[in-house]
Short mmCIF file of C-alpha atoms in Angstrom, two decimals:
data_model
loop_
_atom_site.label_atom_id
_atom_site.label_comp_id
_atom_site.label_asym_id
_atom_site.label_seq_id
_atom_site.Cartn_x
_atom_site.Cartn_y
_atom_site.Cartn_z
CA UNK A 1 129.64 -60.36 97.88
CA UNK A 2 128.27 -62.94 95.43
CA UNK A 3 124.90 -61.24 95.47
CA UNK A 4 126.48 -57.84 94.69
CA UNK A 5 128.32 -59.42 91.74
CA UNK A 6 125.16 -60.89 90.45
CA UNK A 7 123.38 -57.62 90.76
CA UNK A 8 126.24 -55.78 88.95
CA UNK A 9 126.24 -58.30 86.22
CA UNK A 10 122.34 -57.93 85.82
CA UNK A 11 122.77 -54.21 85.67
CA UNK A 12 125.52 -54.34 83.15
CA UNK A 13 123.14 -56.19 80.86
CA UNK A 14 120.47 -53.44 81.18
CA UNK A 15 122.92 -50.52 80.57
CA UNK A 16 122.48 -47.77 83.19
CA UNK A 17 118.79 -48.75 84.03
CA UNK A 18 118.11 -48.75 87.65
CA UNK A 19 115.01 -49.07 90.02
CA UNK A 20 112.55 -51.87 90.79
CA UNK A 21 111.59 -54.17 89.29
CA UNK A 22 114.73 -54.86 87.18
CA UNK A 23 113.11 -55.13 83.94
CA UNK A 24 113.99 -53.55 80.70
CA UNK A 25 110.35 -52.88 80.06
CA UNK A 26 109.67 -50.86 83.19
CA UNK A 27 108.70 -47.22 83.07
CA UNK A 28 111.46 -44.93 81.78
CA UNK A 29 111.85 -41.43 80.90
CA UNK A 30 112.80 -40.39 77.34
CA UNK A 31 114.25 -36.85 76.99
CA UNK A 32 113.45 -34.61 74.02
CA UNK A 33 116.35 -32.58 72.51
CA UNK A 34 116.46 -30.05 69.73
CA UNK A 35 119.53 -29.74 67.65
CA UNK A 36 118.58 -27.10 65.14
CA UNK A 37 120.64 -23.91 64.73
CA UNK A 38 119.63 -20.45 63.77
CA UNK A 39 122.25 -20.11 61.01
CA UNK A 40 121.13 -23.40 59.38
CA UNK A 41 117.40 -22.44 59.39
CA UNK A 42 118.19 -18.92 58.16
CA UNK A 43 119.32 -20.47 54.82
CA UNK A 44 116.18 -22.40 54.46
CA UNK A 45 113.95 -19.53 55.56
CA UNK A 46 115.47 -16.93 53.17
CA UNK A 47 115.15 -19.33 50.14
CA UNK A 48 111.56 -20.15 51.11
CA UNK A 49 110.88 -16.39 51.53
CA UNK A 50 112.30 -15.49 48.10
CA UNK A 51 110.63 -18.41 46.14
CA UNK A 52 107.23 -17.63 47.78
CA UNK A 53 107.43 -13.99 46.70
CA UNK A 54 108.60 -14.92 43.12
CA UNK A 55 105.73 -17.48 42.76
CA UNK A 56 103.17 -15.18 44.23
CA UNK A 57 102.65 -17.70 47.29
CA UNK A 58 102.34 -20.83 45.34
CA UNK A 59 105.67 -22.10 46.76
CA UNK A 60 104.18 -21.74 50.40
CA UNK A 61 103.28 -25.39 50.73
CA UNK A 62 106.75 -26.46 49.50
CA UNK A 63 108.33 -24.03 52.05
CA UNK A 64 106.17 -25.51 54.82
CA UNK A 65 107.29 -28.97 53.90
CA UNK A 66 111.01 -27.89 53.92
CA UNK A 67 110.43 -26.07 57.22
CA UNK A 68 108.76 -29.09 58.88
CA UNK A 69 111.37 -31.52 57.64
CA UNK A 70 114.12 -29.32 59.13
CA UNK A 71 112.43 -28.93 62.53
CA UNK A 72 111.37 -32.66 62.70
CA UNK A 73 114.80 -33.98 61.71
CA UNK A 74 116.27 -31.97 64.54
CA UNK A 75 113.94 -33.07 67.09
CA UNK A 76 115.27 -36.09 69.02
CA UNK A 77 113.31 -38.25 71.40
CA UNK A 78 115.69 -40.70 73.27
CA UNK A 79 118.30 -39.77 70.47
CA UNK A 80 115.81 -40.94 67.52
CA UNK A 81 114.80 -38.03 65.23
CA UNK A 82 111.30 -37.39 64.04
CA UNK A 83 110.44 -37.52 60.37
CA UNK A 84 108.22 -35.58 58.17
CA UNK A 85 107.05 -37.39 54.92
CA UNK A 86 104.39 -34.90 53.54
CA UNK A 87 104.36 -34.74 49.69
CA UNK A 88 104.52 -30.96 48.94
CA UNK A 89 102.54 -31.35 45.71
CA UNK A 90 99.71 -32.77 47.74
CA UNK A 91 100.06 -29.95 50.21
CA UNK A 92 99.79 -27.57 47.35
CA UNK A 93 96.35 -29.25 46.41
CA UNK A 94 95.07 -28.54 49.98
CA UNK A 95 96.60 -24.99 49.93
CA UNK A 96 94.74 -24.23 46.71
CA UNK A 97 91.42 -25.59 48.08
CA UNK A 98 91.62 -23.46 51.21
CA UNK A 99 92.65 -20.44 49.09
CA UNK A 100 89.52 -20.86 46.82
CA UNK A 101 87.14 -21.21 49.83
CA UNK A 102 88.67 -17.96 51.45
CA UNK A 103 88.43 -16.11 48.24
CA UNK A 104 84.76 -17.31 47.70
CA UNK A 105 83.84 -16.09 51.10
CA UNK A 106 85.60 -12.57 50.56
CA UNK A 107 83.74 -12.30 47.20
CA UNK A 108 80.35 -13.24 48.66
CA UNK A 109 80.79 -10.78 51.46
CA UNK A 110 81.20 -7.94 49.06
CA UNK A 111 78.13 -9.01 46.95
CA UNK A 112 75.45 -8.94 49.53
CA UNK A 113 74.83 -9.53 53.28
CA UNK A 114 72.77 -12.62 52.40
CA UNK A 115 75.45 -14.24 50.26
CA UNK A 116 78.01 -13.40 52.86
CA UNK A 117 75.87 -15.26 55.51
CA UNK A 118 75.32 -18.18 53.22
CA UNK A 119 79.21 -18.30 52.40
CA UNK A 120 79.98 -18.11 56.17
CA UNK A 121 77.59 -20.95 56.94
CA UNK A 122 79.11 -23.11 54.16
CA UNK A 123 82.66 -22.37 55.54
CA UNK A 124 81.54 -23.21 59.05
CA UNK A 125 79.99 -26.42 57.80
CA UNK A 126 83.29 -27.51 55.95
CA UNK A 127 85.75 -26.26 58.52
CA UNK A 128 85.61 -29.14 60.94
CA UNK A 129 86.07 -31.71 58.26
CA UNK A 130 88.97 -29.78 56.79
CA UNK A 131 90.52 -29.39 60.23
CA UNK A 132 90.04 -33.28 60.95
CA UNK A 133 91.68 -33.95 57.38
CA UNK A 134 94.55 -31.68 58.39
CA UNK A 135 95.18 -33.55 61.60
CA UNK A 136 95.05 -36.86 59.76
CA UNK A 137 97.57 -35.63 57.17
CA UNK A 138 100.11 -34.23 59.70
CA UNK A 139 100.10 -37.33 61.97
CA UNK A 140 100.14 -39.87 59.09
CA UNK A 141 103.15 -38.05 57.73
CA UNK A 142 105.08 -37.94 60.98
CA UNK A 143 107.28 -40.84 62.05
CA UNK A 144 109.50 -41.78 65.01
CA UNK A 145 111.79 -44.72 64.97
CA UNK A 146 110.54 -45.49 61.44
CA UNK A 147 106.94 -45.81 62.51
CA UNK A 148 104.19 -43.48 61.41
CA UNK A 149 101.82 -41.84 63.85
CA UNK A 150 98.07 -41.65 63.33
CA UNK A 151 95.05 -39.66 64.11
CA UNK A 152 91.73 -41.55 64.82
CA UNK A 153 89.41 -38.55 65.61
CA UNK A 154 85.98 -38.86 63.99
CA UNK A 155 84.03 -36.39 61.74
CA UNK A 156 81.24 -36.02 64.37
CA UNK A 157 83.84 -35.40 67.05
CA UNK A 158 85.45 -32.50 65.09
CA UNK A 159 81.99 -30.85 64.69
CA UNK A 160 81.23 -31.32 68.34
CA UNK A 161 84.54 -29.95 69.47
CA UNK A 162 84.02 -26.68 67.47
CA UNK A 163 80.38 -26.20 68.46
CA UNK A 164 81.11 -24.05 71.44
CA UNK A 165 82.98 -21.52 69.33
CA UNK A 166 80.46 -21.82 66.46
CA UNK A 167 77.44 -20.70 68.45
CA UNK A 168 78.64 -17.12 69.47
CA UNK A 169 80.15 -16.56 66.05
CA UNK A 170 76.93 -17.48 64.30
CA UNK A 171 74.96 -15.25 66.62
CA UNK A 172 77.34 -12.33 65.77
CA UNK A 173 76.82 -12.83 62.08
CA UNK A 174 73.07 -13.24 62.36
CA UNK A 175 73.01 -9.88 64.48
CA UNK A 176 74.76 -8.09 61.62
CA UNK A 177 72.39 -9.52 59.12
CA UNK A 178 69.20 -8.63 60.90
CA UNK A 179 70.13 -5.21 62.49
CA UNK A 180 72.82 -3.64 60.36
CA UNK A 181 71.58 -0.95 58.08
CA UNK A 182 71.71 -1.58 54.31
CA UNK A 183 73.80 1.40 53.65
CA UNK A 184 75.87 2.04 56.81
CA UNK A 185 76.92 5.74 57.51
CA UNK A 186 80.41 5.81 59.10
CA UNK A 187 79.47 9.03 60.82
CA UNK A 188 76.23 7.72 62.27
CA UNK A 189 76.24 5.82 65.78
CA UNK A 190 75.76 2.05 65.77
CA UNK A 191 72.16 0.90 65.86
CA UNK A 192 71.11 -0.08 69.48
CA UNK A 193 70.00 -3.51 68.52
CA UNK A 194 73.16 -4.25 66.62
CA UNK A 195 75.29 -3.08 69.41
CA UNK A 196 73.42 -5.16 72.00
CA UNK A 197 73.56 -8.19 69.71
CA UNK A 198 77.28 -7.74 69.23
CA UNK A 199 77.92 -7.22 72.95
CA UNK A 200 75.96 -10.30 73.88
CA UNK A 201 77.74 -12.46 71.26
CA UNK A 202 81.18 -11.26 72.51
CA UNK A 203 80.17 -11.94 76.11
CA UNK A 204 78.91 -15.41 75.18
CA UNK A 205 82.16 -15.99 73.33
CA UNK A 206 84.15 -15.13 76.45
CA UNK A 207 82.08 -17.55 78.51
CA UNK A 208 82.35 -20.39 76.13
CA UNK A 209 85.98 -19.96 74.95
CA UNK A 210 87.59 -22.09 77.83
CA UNK A 211 84.95 -24.81 77.15
CA UNK A 212 85.62 -24.68 73.57
CA UNK A 213 89.47 -24.86 74.00
CA UNK A 214 88.88 -27.86 76.28
CA UNK A 215 86.79 -29.73 73.73
CA UNK A 216 89.31 -28.92 70.96
CA UNK A 217 92.28 -30.08 72.98
CA UNK A 218 90.41 -33.22 74.09
CA UNK A 219 89.54 -34.09 70.54
CA UNK A 220 93.05 -33.47 69.34
CA UNK A 221 94.85 -35.24 72.09
CA UNK A 222 92.32 -38.02 72.24
CA UNK A 223 93.05 -39.09 68.71
CA UNK A 224 96.81 -39.40 68.58
CA UNK A 225 98.12 -42.97 67.94
CA UNK A 226 101.53 -44.51 68.07
CA UNK A 227 101.83 -48.25 67.47
CA UNK A 228 98.92 -49.73 69.48
CA UNK A 229 98.91 -46.79 71.99
CA UNK A 230 96.10 -44.27 71.68
CA UNK A 231 96.24 -41.20 73.80
CA UNK A 232 93.54 -39.65 75.95
CA UNK A 233 93.33 -36.14 77.42
CA UNK A 234 92.03 -36.34 81.02
CA UNK A 235 92.21 -32.70 82.10
CA UNK A 236 88.88 -31.60 83.51
CA UNK A 237 87.22 -28.47 81.89
CA UNK A 238 87.38 -26.51 85.03
CA UNK A 239 91.04 -26.31 84.79
CA UNK A 240 90.73 -24.46 81.44
CA UNK A 241 88.43 -22.08 82.99
CA UNK A 242 90.99 -21.47 85.62
CA UNK A 243 93.57 -20.75 83.05
CA UNK A 244 91.17 -18.52 81.16
CA UNK A 245 90.37 -16.58 84.23
CA UNK A 246 94.14 -15.89 84.80
CA UNK A 247 94.56 -14.93 81.24
CA UNK A 248 91.58 -12.42 81.58
CA UNK A 249 93.02 -10.82 84.68
CA UNK A 250 96.52 -10.59 83.10
CA UNK A 251 94.90 -9.00 80.05
CA UNK A 252 93.57 -6.27 82.28
CA UNK A 253 97.20 -5.08 82.92
CA UNK A 254 97.58 -3.25 79.62
CA UNK A 255 94.27 -1.69 80.23
CA UNK A 256 95.35 -0.53 83.73
CA UNK A 257 98.52 0.87 82.11
CA UNK A 258 96.47 2.93 79.71
CA UNK A 259 94.34 4.17 82.56
CA UNK A 260 97.22 5.10 84.55
CA UNK A 261 98.96 7.03 81.82
CA UNK A 262 95.53 8.82 81.09
CA UNK A 263 95.27 9.73 84.74
CA UNK A 264 98.88 11.18 84.71
CA UNK A 265 97.97 13.13 81.59
CA UNK A 266 95.00 14.70 83.29
CA UNK A 267 96.99 15.40 86.43
CA UNK A 268 99.96 17.19 84.77
CA UNK A 269 97.79 18.82 82.10
CA UNK A 270 99.78 17.32 79.20
CA UNK A 271 97.89 16.50 76.04
CA UNK A 272 96.00 13.15 76.35
CA UNK A 273 97.02 12.19 72.85
CA UNK A 274 100.69 12.23 73.70
CA UNK A 275 100.17 9.84 76.56
CA UNK A 276 97.94 7.59 74.58
CA UNK A 277 100.44 7.41 71.79
CA UNK A 278 103.13 6.32 74.41
CA UNK A 279 100.89 3.92 76.19
CA UNK A 280 99.32 2.01 73.20
CA UNK A 281 102.58 0.54 71.90
CA UNK A 282 103.62 -0.26 75.48
CA UNK A 283 100.34 -2.02 76.15
CA UNK A 284 100.62 -3.85 72.94
CA UNK A 285 104.11 -5.03 73.65
CA UNK A 286 103.10 -6.12 77.17
CA UNK A 287 100.27 -8.20 75.94
CA UNK A 288 101.89 -9.97 72.94
CA UNK A 289 105.52 -10.25 74.33
CA UNK A 290 104.74 -11.15 77.92
CA UNK A 291 101.18 -12.15 78.64
CA UNK A 292 100.71 -14.34 75.53
CA UNK A 293 103.79 -16.49 76.33
CA UNK A 294 102.70 -16.92 79.84
CA UNK A 295 99.36 -18.24 78.78
CA UNK A 296 100.91 -20.48 76.13
CA UNK A 297 103.38 -21.95 78.53
CA UNK A 298 100.53 -22.83 81.00
CA UNK A 299 98.42 -24.25 78.36
CA UNK A 300 101.21 -26.48 76.94
CA UNK A 301 101.91 -27.84 80.44
CA UNK A 302 98.23 -28.33 81.14
CA UNK A 303 97.36 -30.32 78.04
CA UNK A 304 100.51 -32.37 77.62
CA UNK A 305 100.74 -33.41 81.29
CA UNK A 306 97.23 -34.59 80.95
CA UNK A 307 97.82 -36.64 77.82
CA UNK A 308 98.59 -40.34 78.12
CA UNK A 309 97.90 -43.76 76.87
CA UNK A 310 98.00 -47.03 78.64
CA UNK A 311 101.86 -47.27 78.43
CA UNK A 312 102.76 -43.70 77.32
CA UNK A 313 102.78 -40.57 79.28
CA UNK A 314 103.59 -37.03 77.93
CA UNK A 315 105.31 -34.51 80.29
CA UNK A 316 105.81 -30.76 79.96
CA UNK A 317 107.52 -28.41 82.25
CA UNK A 318 107.80 -25.28 80.25
CA UNK A 319 108.61 -22.35 82.52
CA UNK A 320 106.53 -19.29 81.78
CA UNK A 321 108.91 -16.50 82.90
CA UNK A 322 111.90 -17.50 80.71
CA UNK A 323 109.59 -18.06 77.62
CA UNK A 324 108.24 -14.52 78.06
CA UNK A 325 111.60 -13.03 78.31
CA UNK A 326 112.81 -15.04 75.17
CA UNK A 327 109.62 -13.90 73.32
CA UNK A 328 110.35 -10.24 74.34
CA UNK A 329 114.05 -10.64 73.16
CA UNK A 330 112.87 -12.26 69.83
CA UNK A 331 110.39 -9.30 69.26
CA UNK A 332 113.03 -6.64 69.93
CA UNK A 333 115.75 -8.28 67.69
CA UNK A 334 113.30 -9.09 64.96
CA UNK A 335 112.28 -5.35 64.86
CA UNK A 336 115.72 -4.13 65.03
CA UNK A 337 116.97 -6.44 62.11
CA UNK A 338 113.84 -5.64 60.01
CA UNK A 339 112.68 -9.20 60.26
CA UNK A 340 116.00 -11.00 59.66
CA UNK A 341 116.11 -12.48 63.10
CA UNK A 342 112.87 -14.31 62.69
CA UNK A 343 114.43 -17.65 61.75
CA UNK A 344 116.76 -17.51 64.81
CA UNK A 345 113.75 -16.59 67.02
CA UNK A 346 111.87 -19.60 65.77
CA UNK A 347 114.79 -21.96 66.47
CA UNK A 348 115.27 -20.63 69.88
CA UNK A 349 111.63 -20.82 70.73
CA UNK A 350 111.28 -24.34 69.41
CA UNK A 351 114.46 -25.52 71.53
CA UNK A 352 112.81 -24.05 74.76
CA UNK A 353 109.36 -25.57 74.11
CA UNK A 354 110.57 -29.00 73.02
CA UNK A 355 113.33 -29.55 75.55
CA UNK A 356 110.81 -28.75 78.28
CA UNK A 357 108.97 -32.12 77.19
CA UNK A 358 109.71 -35.61 77.83
CA UNK A 359 108.14 -39.02 77.26
CA UNK A 360 107.41 -41.63 79.90
CA UNK A 361 107.31 -45.31 78.36
CA UNK A 362 106.39 -48.51 79.97
CA UNK A 363 106.73 -51.53 77.86
CA UNK A 364 108.71 -53.10 74.83
CA UNK A 365 109.12 -50.02 72.49
CA UNK A 366 111.19 -52.17 70.04
CA UNK A 367 108.46 -54.89 69.99
CA UNK A 368 105.67 -52.30 69.30
CA UNK A 369 107.66 -50.81 66.40
CA UNK A 370 108.45 -54.29 64.96
CA UNK A 371 104.78 -55.41 65.08
CA UNK A 372 103.28 -52.16 63.79
CA UNK A 373 105.74 -51.71 61.00
CA UNK A 374 104.48 -54.93 59.28
CA UNK A 375 100.91 -53.73 59.47
CA UNK A 376 101.85 -50.28 58.33
CA UNK A 377 103.61 -51.48 55.25
CA UNK A 378 100.22 -52.68 53.94
CA UNK A 379 98.28 -49.57 54.87
CA UNK A 380 97.63 -46.65 52.52
CA UNK A 381 96.99 -44.12 55.28
CA UNK A 382 93.90 -42.04 55.54
CA UNK A 383 92.58 -41.44 52.01
CA UNK A 384 90.87 -38.09 52.53
CA UNK A 385 93.67 -36.57 54.53
CA UNK A 386 96.35 -37.60 52.18
CA UNK A 387 94.36 -36.88 48.97
CA UNK A 388 93.69 -33.20 49.94
CA UNK A 389 97.05 -32.70 51.63
CA UNK A 390 95.53 -30.08 53.99
CA UNK A 391 97.87 -29.24 56.74
CA UNK A 392 96.79 -26.71 59.27
CA UNK A 393 99.34 -27.47 61.90
CA UNK A 394 98.86 -28.95 65.35
#
């Protein structure tokens, strides 16, 4: 009886914690909750939309900052909200930089094929550095329990991560430069060499895409830092190829639908155009409203369940079928309301995605925060990411 009383007294000092050993620093699960509502976000969204239209797009960085602040403040981990601290004026600077680069590429593409290729190569050369700066900016301006997160990925790592996607893209551009006629005739068939180079580049891109996604995710999830914990993605590349193969097989479903309807058209002697006009929207809806969410859910679970540090472990159990049905409902209601349902759809999707996640912690979380808060007060953050204010999302 005495031992039971002692155990009860010990448990009362640890709240509702249970398990072995009886230590407040043992591994425990922290749930993620999302408390946003569609009606609240609708008011933010409609103001952002109107101001962006009135300012011809210049308000977009400010709109993004307001949107992120709302979603972050309504995302609770163990009851503690995330915080977004990005300065919208710095985000405007990054937005203008990206806009100038995009316009320069568009102008060069109209001027001559050689200038287009030079502009494309320049953009490819800058893009990994900009991407890294965006990751640094987003993480450095994200906080939890009053402590900023961080990103430690290197510039060389960013270039290496994007390389598998760059190779087929550069081959495709080079093929157009070498084999495309100087004055293309829309009524003439595509030159044989140009067609072969395009097909080879596309096939190479399909083969290298899972490897490229694996390298990108490994770079991103290997650079996240909270307190003295740095995460690492340990998922092997073959699992990305497995997911890519499933995605490819599912992508064939819309094509099968088109083929079946074409066969029906031939069988019943109806005009083929009628059936194609019926099948194309159905195939489009099937792909983007059902197949894409399935792949997205599987990818979220794959990368977050494989992300951990020494004392932190991310978990995700996002169900694919409910996400697909939610996406289909969001698409239909957004179409029926001429876009006005979009903020409600964003909130519902965020709730499903975030509440499927949890965080396993082993250690003195309060101690980490106390130690790192002192060091962080003296830090100015990453100079490059903060100066340009580039935010491309995560």
